C-alpha atoms as a PDB file:
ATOM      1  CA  UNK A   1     -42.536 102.199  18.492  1.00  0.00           C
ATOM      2  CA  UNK A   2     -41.762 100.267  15.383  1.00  0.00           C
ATOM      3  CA  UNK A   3     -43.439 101.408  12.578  1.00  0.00           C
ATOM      4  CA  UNK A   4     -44.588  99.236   9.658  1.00  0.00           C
ATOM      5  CA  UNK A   5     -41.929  99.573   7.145  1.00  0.00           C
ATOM      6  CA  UNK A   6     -39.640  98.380  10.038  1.00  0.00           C
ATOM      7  CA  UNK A   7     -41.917  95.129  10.743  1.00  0.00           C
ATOM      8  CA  UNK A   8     -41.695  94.264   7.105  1.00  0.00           C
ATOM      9  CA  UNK A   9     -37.549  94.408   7.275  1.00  0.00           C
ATOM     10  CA  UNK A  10     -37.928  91.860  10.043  1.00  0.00           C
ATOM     11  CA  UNK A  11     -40.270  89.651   8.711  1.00  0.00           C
ATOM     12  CA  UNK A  12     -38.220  89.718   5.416  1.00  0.00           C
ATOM     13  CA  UNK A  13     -34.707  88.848   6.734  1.00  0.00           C
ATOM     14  CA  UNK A  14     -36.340  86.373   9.126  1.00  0.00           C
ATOM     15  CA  UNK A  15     -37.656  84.538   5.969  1.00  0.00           C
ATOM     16  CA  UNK A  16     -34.403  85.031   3.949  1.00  0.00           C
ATOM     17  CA  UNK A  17     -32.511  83.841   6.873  1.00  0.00           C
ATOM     18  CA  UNK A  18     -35.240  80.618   7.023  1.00  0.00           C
ATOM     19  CA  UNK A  19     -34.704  80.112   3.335  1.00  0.00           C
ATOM     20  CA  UNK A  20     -31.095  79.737   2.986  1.00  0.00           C
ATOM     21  CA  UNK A  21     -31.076  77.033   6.483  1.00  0.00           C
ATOM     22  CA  UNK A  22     -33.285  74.956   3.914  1.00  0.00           C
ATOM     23  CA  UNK A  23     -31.956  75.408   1.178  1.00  0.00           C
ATOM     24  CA  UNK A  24     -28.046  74.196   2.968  1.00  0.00           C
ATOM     25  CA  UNK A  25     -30.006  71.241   4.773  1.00  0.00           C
ATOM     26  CA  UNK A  26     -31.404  70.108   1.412  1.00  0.00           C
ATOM     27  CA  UNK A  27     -27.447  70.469  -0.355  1.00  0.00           C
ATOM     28  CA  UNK A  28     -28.882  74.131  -1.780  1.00  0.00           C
ATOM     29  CA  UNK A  29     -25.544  73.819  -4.597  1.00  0.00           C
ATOM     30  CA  UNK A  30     -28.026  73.269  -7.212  1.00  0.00           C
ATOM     31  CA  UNK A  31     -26.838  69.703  -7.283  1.00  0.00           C
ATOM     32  CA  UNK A  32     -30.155  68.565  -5.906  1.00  0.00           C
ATOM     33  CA  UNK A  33     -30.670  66.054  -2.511  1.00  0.00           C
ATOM     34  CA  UNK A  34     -27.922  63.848  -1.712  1.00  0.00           C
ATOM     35  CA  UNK A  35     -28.926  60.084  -1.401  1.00  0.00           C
ATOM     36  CA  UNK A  36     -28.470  58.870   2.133  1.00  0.00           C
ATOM     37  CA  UNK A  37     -25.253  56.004   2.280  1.00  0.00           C
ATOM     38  CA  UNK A  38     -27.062  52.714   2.854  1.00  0.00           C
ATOM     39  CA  UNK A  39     -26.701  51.367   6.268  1.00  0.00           C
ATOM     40  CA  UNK A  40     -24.441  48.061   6.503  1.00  0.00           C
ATOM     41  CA  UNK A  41     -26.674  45.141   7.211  1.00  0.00           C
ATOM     42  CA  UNK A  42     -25.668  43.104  10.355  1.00  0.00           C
ATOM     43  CA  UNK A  43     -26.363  39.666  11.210  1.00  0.00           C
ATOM     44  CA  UNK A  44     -26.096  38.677  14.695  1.00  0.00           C
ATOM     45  CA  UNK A  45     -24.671  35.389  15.091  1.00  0.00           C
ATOM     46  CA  UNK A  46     -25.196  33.215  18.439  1.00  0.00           C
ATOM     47  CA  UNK A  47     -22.120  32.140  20.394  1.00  0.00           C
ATOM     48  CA  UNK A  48     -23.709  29.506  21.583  1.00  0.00           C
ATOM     49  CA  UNK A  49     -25.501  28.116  18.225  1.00  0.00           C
ATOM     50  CA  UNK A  50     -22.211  28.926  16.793  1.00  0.00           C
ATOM     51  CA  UNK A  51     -20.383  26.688  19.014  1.00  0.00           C
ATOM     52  CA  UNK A  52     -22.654  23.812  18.605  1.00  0.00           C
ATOM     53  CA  UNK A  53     -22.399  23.710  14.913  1.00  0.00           C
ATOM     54  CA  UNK A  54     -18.297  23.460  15.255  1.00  0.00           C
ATOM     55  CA  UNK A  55     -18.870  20.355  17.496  1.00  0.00           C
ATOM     56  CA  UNK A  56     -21.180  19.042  15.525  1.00  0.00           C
ATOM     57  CA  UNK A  57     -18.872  19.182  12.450  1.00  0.00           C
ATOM     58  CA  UNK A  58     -15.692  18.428  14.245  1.00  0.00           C
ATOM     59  CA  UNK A  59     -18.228  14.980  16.087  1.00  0.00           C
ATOM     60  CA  UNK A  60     -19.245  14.471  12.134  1.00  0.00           C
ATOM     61  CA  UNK A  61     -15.218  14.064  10.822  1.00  0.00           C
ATOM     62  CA  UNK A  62     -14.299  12.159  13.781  1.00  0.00           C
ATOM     63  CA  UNK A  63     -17.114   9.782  13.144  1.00  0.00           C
ATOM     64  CA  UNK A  64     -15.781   9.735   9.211  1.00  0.00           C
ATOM     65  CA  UNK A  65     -12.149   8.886  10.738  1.00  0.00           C
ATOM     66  CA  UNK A  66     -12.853   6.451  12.498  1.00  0.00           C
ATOM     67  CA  UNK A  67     -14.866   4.131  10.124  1.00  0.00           C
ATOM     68  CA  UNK A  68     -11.916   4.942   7.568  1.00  0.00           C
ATOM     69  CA  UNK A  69      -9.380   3.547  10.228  1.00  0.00           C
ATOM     70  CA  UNK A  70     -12.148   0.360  10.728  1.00  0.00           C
ATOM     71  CA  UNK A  71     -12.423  -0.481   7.577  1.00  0.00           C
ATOM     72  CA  UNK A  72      -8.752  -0.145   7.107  1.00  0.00           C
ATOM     73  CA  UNK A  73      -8.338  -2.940  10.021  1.00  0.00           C
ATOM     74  CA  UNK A  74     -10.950  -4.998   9.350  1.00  0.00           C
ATOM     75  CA  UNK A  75      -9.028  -5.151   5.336  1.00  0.00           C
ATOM     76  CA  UNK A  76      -5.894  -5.708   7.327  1.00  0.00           C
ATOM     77  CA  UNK A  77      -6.815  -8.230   9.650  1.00  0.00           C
ATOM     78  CA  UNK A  78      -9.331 -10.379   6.813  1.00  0.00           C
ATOM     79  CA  UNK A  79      -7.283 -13.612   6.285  1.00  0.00           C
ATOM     80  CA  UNK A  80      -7.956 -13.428   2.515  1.00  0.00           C
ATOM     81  CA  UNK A  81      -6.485 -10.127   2.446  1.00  0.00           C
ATOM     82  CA  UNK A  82      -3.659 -10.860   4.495  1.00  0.00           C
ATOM     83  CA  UNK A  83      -2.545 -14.000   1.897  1.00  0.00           C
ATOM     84  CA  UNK A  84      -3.353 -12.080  -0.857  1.00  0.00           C
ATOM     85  CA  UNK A  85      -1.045  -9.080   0.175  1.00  0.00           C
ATOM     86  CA  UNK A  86       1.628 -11.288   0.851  1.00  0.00           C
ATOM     87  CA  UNK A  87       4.247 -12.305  -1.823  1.00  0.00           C
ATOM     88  CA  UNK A  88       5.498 -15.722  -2.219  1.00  0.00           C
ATOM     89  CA  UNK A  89       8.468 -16.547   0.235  1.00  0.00           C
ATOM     90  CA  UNK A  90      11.925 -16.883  -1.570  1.00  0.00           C
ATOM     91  CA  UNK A  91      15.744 -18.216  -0.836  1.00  0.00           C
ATOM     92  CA  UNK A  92      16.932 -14.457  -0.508  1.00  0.00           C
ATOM     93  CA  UNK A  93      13.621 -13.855   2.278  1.00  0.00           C
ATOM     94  CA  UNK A  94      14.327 -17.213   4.494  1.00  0.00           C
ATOM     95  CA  UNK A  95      17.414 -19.350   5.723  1.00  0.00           C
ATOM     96  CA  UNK A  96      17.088 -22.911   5.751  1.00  0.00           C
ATOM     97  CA  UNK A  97      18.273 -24.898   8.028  1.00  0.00           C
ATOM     98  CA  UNK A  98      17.919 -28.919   8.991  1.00  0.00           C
ATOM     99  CA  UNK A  99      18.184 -30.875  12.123  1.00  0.00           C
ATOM    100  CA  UNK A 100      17.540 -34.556  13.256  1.00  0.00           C
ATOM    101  CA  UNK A 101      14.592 -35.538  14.783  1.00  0.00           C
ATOM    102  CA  UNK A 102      13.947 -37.809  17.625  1.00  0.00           C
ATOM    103  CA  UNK A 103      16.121 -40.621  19.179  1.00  0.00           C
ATOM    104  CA  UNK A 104      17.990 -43.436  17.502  1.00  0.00           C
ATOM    105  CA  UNK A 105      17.665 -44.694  14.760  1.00  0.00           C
ATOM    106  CA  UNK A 106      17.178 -41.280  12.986  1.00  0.00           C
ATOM    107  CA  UNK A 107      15.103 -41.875  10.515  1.00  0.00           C
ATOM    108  CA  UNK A 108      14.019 -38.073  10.220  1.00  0.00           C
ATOM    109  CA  UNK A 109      15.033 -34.380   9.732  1.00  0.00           C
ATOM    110  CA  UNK A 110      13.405 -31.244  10.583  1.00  0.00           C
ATOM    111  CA  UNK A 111      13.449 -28.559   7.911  1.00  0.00           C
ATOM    112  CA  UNK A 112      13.474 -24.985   9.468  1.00  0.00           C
ATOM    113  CA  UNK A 113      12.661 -21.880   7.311  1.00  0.00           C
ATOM    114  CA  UNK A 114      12.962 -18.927   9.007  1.00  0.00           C
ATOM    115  CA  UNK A 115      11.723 -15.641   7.672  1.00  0.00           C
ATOM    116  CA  UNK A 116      15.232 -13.051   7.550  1.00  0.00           C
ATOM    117  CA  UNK A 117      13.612 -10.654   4.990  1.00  0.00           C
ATOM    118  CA  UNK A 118      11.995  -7.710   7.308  1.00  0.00           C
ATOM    119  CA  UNK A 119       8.307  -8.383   5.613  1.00  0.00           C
ATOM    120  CA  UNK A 120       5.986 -11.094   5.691  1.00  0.00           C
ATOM    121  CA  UNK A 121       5.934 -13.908   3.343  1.00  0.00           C
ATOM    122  CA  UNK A 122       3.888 -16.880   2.074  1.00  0.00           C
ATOM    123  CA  UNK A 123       4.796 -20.781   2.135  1.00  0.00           C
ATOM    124  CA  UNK A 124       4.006 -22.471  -0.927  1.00  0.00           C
ATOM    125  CA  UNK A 125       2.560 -26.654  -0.811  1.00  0.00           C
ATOM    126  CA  UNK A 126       6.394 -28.734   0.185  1.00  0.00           C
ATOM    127  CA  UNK A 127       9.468 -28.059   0.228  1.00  0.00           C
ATOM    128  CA  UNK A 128      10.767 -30.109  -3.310  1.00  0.00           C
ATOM    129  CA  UNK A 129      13.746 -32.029  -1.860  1.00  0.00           C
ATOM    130  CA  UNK A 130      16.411 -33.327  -3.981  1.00  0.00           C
ATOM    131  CA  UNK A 131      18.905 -35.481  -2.122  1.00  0.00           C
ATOM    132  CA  UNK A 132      20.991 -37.660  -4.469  1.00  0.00           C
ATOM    133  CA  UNK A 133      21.663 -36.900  -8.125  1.00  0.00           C
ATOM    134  CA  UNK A 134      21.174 -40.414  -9.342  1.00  0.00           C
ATOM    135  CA  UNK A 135      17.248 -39.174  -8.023  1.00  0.00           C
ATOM    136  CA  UNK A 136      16.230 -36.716 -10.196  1.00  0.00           C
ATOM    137  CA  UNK A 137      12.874 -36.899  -8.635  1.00  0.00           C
ATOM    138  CA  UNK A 138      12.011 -34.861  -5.934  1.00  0.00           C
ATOM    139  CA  UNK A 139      11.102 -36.427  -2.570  1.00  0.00           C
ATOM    140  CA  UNK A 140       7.218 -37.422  -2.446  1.00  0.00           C
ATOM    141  CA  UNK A 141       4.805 -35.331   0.053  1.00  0.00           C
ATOM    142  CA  UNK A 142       2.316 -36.857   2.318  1.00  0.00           C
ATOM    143  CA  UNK A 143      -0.909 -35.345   1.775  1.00  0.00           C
ATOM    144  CA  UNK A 144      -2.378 -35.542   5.218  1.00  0.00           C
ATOM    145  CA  UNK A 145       0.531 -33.273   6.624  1.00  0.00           C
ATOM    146  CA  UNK A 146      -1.168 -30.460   4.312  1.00  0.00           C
ATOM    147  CA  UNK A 147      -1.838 -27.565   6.555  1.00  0.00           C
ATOM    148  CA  UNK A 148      -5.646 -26.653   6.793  1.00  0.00           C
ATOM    149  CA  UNK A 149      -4.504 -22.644   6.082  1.00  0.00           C
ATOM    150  CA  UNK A 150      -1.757 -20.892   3.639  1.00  0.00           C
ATOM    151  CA  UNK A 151       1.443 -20.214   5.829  1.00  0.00           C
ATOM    152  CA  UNK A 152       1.891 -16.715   5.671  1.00  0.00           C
ATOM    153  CA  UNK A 153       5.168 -15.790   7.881  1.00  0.00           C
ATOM    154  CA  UNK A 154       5.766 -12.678   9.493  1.00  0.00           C
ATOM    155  CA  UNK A 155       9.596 -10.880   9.732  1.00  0.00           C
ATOM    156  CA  UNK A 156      11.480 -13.158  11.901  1.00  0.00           C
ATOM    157  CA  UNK A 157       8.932 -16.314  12.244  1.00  0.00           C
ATOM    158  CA  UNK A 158       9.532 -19.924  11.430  1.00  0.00           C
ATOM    159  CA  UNK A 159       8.007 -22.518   9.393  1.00  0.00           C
ATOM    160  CA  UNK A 160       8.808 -26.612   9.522  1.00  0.00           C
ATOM    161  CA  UNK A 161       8.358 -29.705   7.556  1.00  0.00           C
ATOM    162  CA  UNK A 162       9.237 -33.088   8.851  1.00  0.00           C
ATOM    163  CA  UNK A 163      11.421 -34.993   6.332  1.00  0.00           C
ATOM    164  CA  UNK A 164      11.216 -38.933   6.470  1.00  0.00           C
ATOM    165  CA  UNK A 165      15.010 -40.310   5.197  1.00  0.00           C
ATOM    166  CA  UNK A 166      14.060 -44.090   5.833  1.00  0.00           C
ATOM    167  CA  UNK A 167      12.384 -46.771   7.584  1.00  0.00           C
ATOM    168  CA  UNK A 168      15.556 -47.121  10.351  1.00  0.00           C
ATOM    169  CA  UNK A 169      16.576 -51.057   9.254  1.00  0.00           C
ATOM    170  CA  UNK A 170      19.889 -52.308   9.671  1.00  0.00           C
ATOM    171  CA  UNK A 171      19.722 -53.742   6.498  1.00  0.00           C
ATOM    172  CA  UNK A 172      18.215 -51.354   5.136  1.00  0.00           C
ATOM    173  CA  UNK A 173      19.779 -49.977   1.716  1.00  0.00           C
ATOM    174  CA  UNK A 174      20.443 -46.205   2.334  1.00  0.00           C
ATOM    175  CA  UNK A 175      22.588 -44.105   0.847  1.00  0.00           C
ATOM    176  CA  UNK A 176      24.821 -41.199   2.966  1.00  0.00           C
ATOM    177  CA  UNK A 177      23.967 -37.464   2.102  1.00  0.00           C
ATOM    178  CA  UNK A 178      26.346 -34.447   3.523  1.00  0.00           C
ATOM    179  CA  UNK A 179      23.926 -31.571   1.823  1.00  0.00           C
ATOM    180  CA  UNK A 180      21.090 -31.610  -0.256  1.00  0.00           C
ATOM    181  CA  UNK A 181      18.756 -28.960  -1.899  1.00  0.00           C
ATOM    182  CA  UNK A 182      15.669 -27.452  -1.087  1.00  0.00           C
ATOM    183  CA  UNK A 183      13.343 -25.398  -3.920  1.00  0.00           C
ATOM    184  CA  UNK A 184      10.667 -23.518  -2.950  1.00  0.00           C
ATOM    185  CA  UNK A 185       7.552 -23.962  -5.072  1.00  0.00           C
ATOM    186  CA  UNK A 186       5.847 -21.117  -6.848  1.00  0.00           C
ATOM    187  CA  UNK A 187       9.444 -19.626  -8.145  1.00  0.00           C
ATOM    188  CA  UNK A 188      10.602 -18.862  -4.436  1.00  0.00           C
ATOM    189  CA  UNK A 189      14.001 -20.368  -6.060  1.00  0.00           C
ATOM    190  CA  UNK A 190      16.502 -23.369  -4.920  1.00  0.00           C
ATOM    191  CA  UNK A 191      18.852 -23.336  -1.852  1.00  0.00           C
ATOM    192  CA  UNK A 192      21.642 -24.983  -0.753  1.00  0.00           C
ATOM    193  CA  UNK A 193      20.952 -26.904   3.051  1.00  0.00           C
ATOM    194  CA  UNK A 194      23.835 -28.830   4.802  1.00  0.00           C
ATOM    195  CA  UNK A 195      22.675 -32.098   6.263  1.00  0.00           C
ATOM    196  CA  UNK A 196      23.383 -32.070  10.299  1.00  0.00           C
ATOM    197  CA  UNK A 197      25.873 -34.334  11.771  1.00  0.00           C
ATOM    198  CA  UNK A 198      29.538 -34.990  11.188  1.00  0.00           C
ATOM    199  CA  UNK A 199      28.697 -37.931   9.066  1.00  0.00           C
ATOM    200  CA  UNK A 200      25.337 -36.597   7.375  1.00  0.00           C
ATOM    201  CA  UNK A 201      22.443 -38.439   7.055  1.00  0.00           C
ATOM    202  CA  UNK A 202      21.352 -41.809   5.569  1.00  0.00           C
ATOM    203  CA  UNK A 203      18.822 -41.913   2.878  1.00  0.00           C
ATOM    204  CA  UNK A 204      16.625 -44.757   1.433  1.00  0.00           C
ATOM    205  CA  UNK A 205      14.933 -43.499  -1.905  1.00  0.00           C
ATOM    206  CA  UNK A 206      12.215 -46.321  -1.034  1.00  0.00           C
ATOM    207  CA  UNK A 207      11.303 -44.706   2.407  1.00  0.00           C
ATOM    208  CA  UNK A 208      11.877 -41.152   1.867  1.00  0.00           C
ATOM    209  CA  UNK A 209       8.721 -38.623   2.454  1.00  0.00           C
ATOM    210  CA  UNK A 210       8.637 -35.004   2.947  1.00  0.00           C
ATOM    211  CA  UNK A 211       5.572 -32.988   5.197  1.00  0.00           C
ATOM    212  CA  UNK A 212       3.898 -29.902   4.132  1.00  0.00           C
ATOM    213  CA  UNK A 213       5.286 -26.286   5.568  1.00  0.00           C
ATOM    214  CA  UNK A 214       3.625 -25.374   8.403  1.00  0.00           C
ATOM    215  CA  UNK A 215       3.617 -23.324  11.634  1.00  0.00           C
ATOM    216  CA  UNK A 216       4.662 -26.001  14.078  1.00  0.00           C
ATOM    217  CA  UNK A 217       5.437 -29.724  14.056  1.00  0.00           C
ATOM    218  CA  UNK A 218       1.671 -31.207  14.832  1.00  0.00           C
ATOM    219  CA  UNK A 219       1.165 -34.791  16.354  1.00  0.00           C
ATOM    220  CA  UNK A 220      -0.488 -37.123  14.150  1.00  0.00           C
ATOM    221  CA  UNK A 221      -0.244 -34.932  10.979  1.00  0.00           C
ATOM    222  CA  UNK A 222       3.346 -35.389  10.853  1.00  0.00           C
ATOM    223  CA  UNK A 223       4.276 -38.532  12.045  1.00  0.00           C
ATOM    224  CA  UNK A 224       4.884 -40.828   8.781  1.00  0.00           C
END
């Protein structure tokens, strides 16, 4: 039977042994309690929420695009823009070409400018015709043959004015032309055009009237 200086042993090593489990819990180094690492916050994020805002912002940059790419074509289709853009047709964009007219007598040409450049061009007022050098002047426009639009030409499209060379009498005074020149108004520069026919044309200073540029020969407009 255990006597009492044996119970005391016990109860003394049982509260050493209970001391020195706290005191290694608690960091007993004599450093004091170590702070507990912070846990990493975590924010759940919803696939689903997730995925709707990326459509949303991908429907919201479409929707951006395409009223750039409208606005773009509605600038590129506006008429005003369109002349605007468009530089003023020269010798070196078109060739120029003539060719009679209707039946005998022939009393008129047909001026044909086609655009050779690769990029559109405009068509200034009349072509200023000079066909004899005793003229100086140029040959007169009608006014009603004035096209209701500027002639803007694209690569590879045609314009025409109807030339008048005289009133088709027999005794009519007329002079013969084999070539004649052409300058383009608002600087587009002078060219050189060959009159059609083996024997040229005949030309009455008195009669002679020149039509406006335009798209395509028009009845009534350019009959003078």
């Amino acid at each position: 039977m255990p006597t009492s200086r044996s119970r005391a042993t016990v109860l003394a090593a049982a509260g050493a042994a209970a001391l020195a489990l706290s005191l290694t819990a608690c960091g007993g180094n004599g450093s004091g309690p170590k702070a507990a690492a912070p846990a990493e916050a975590t924010v759940a994020v919803d696939p689903a929420k997730n995925e709707a805002g990326e459509k949303n912002a991908d429907a919201e940059a479409a929707t951006v695009s395409r009223a750039g790419r409208a606005e773009t074509a509605r600038s590129a289709t506006s008429p005003g823009a369109t002349v605007a853009a468009a530089p003023v047709c020269t010798t070196e964009d078109l060739k120029i070409s003539a060719a009679r007219h209707g039946g005998p007598p022939h009393t008129h040409i047909v001026l044909t400018a086609k655009n050779t450049s690769g990029h559109s061009c405009r068509m200034t007022g009349h072509p200023e015709i000079q066909f004899l050098e005793s003229h100086r002047g140029h040959v007169p426009a009608v006014a009603k043959s004035r096209p209701a639009a500027p002639v803007v030409l694209k690569a590879g499209a045609p314009a025409y004015a109807m030339v008048r060379l005289s009133d088709g009498g027999v005794d009519e005074p007329t002079e013969p032309v084999s070539g004649f020149s052409v300058t383009l108004k608002g600087g587009g520069g002078t060219a050189a055009v060959t009159a059609p026919g083996r024997g040229g044309i005949a030309v009455d200073p008195a009669a002679w009237r020149t039509g406006y540029w335009t798209y395509e020969l028009r009845n009534g407009a350019d009959d003078f």
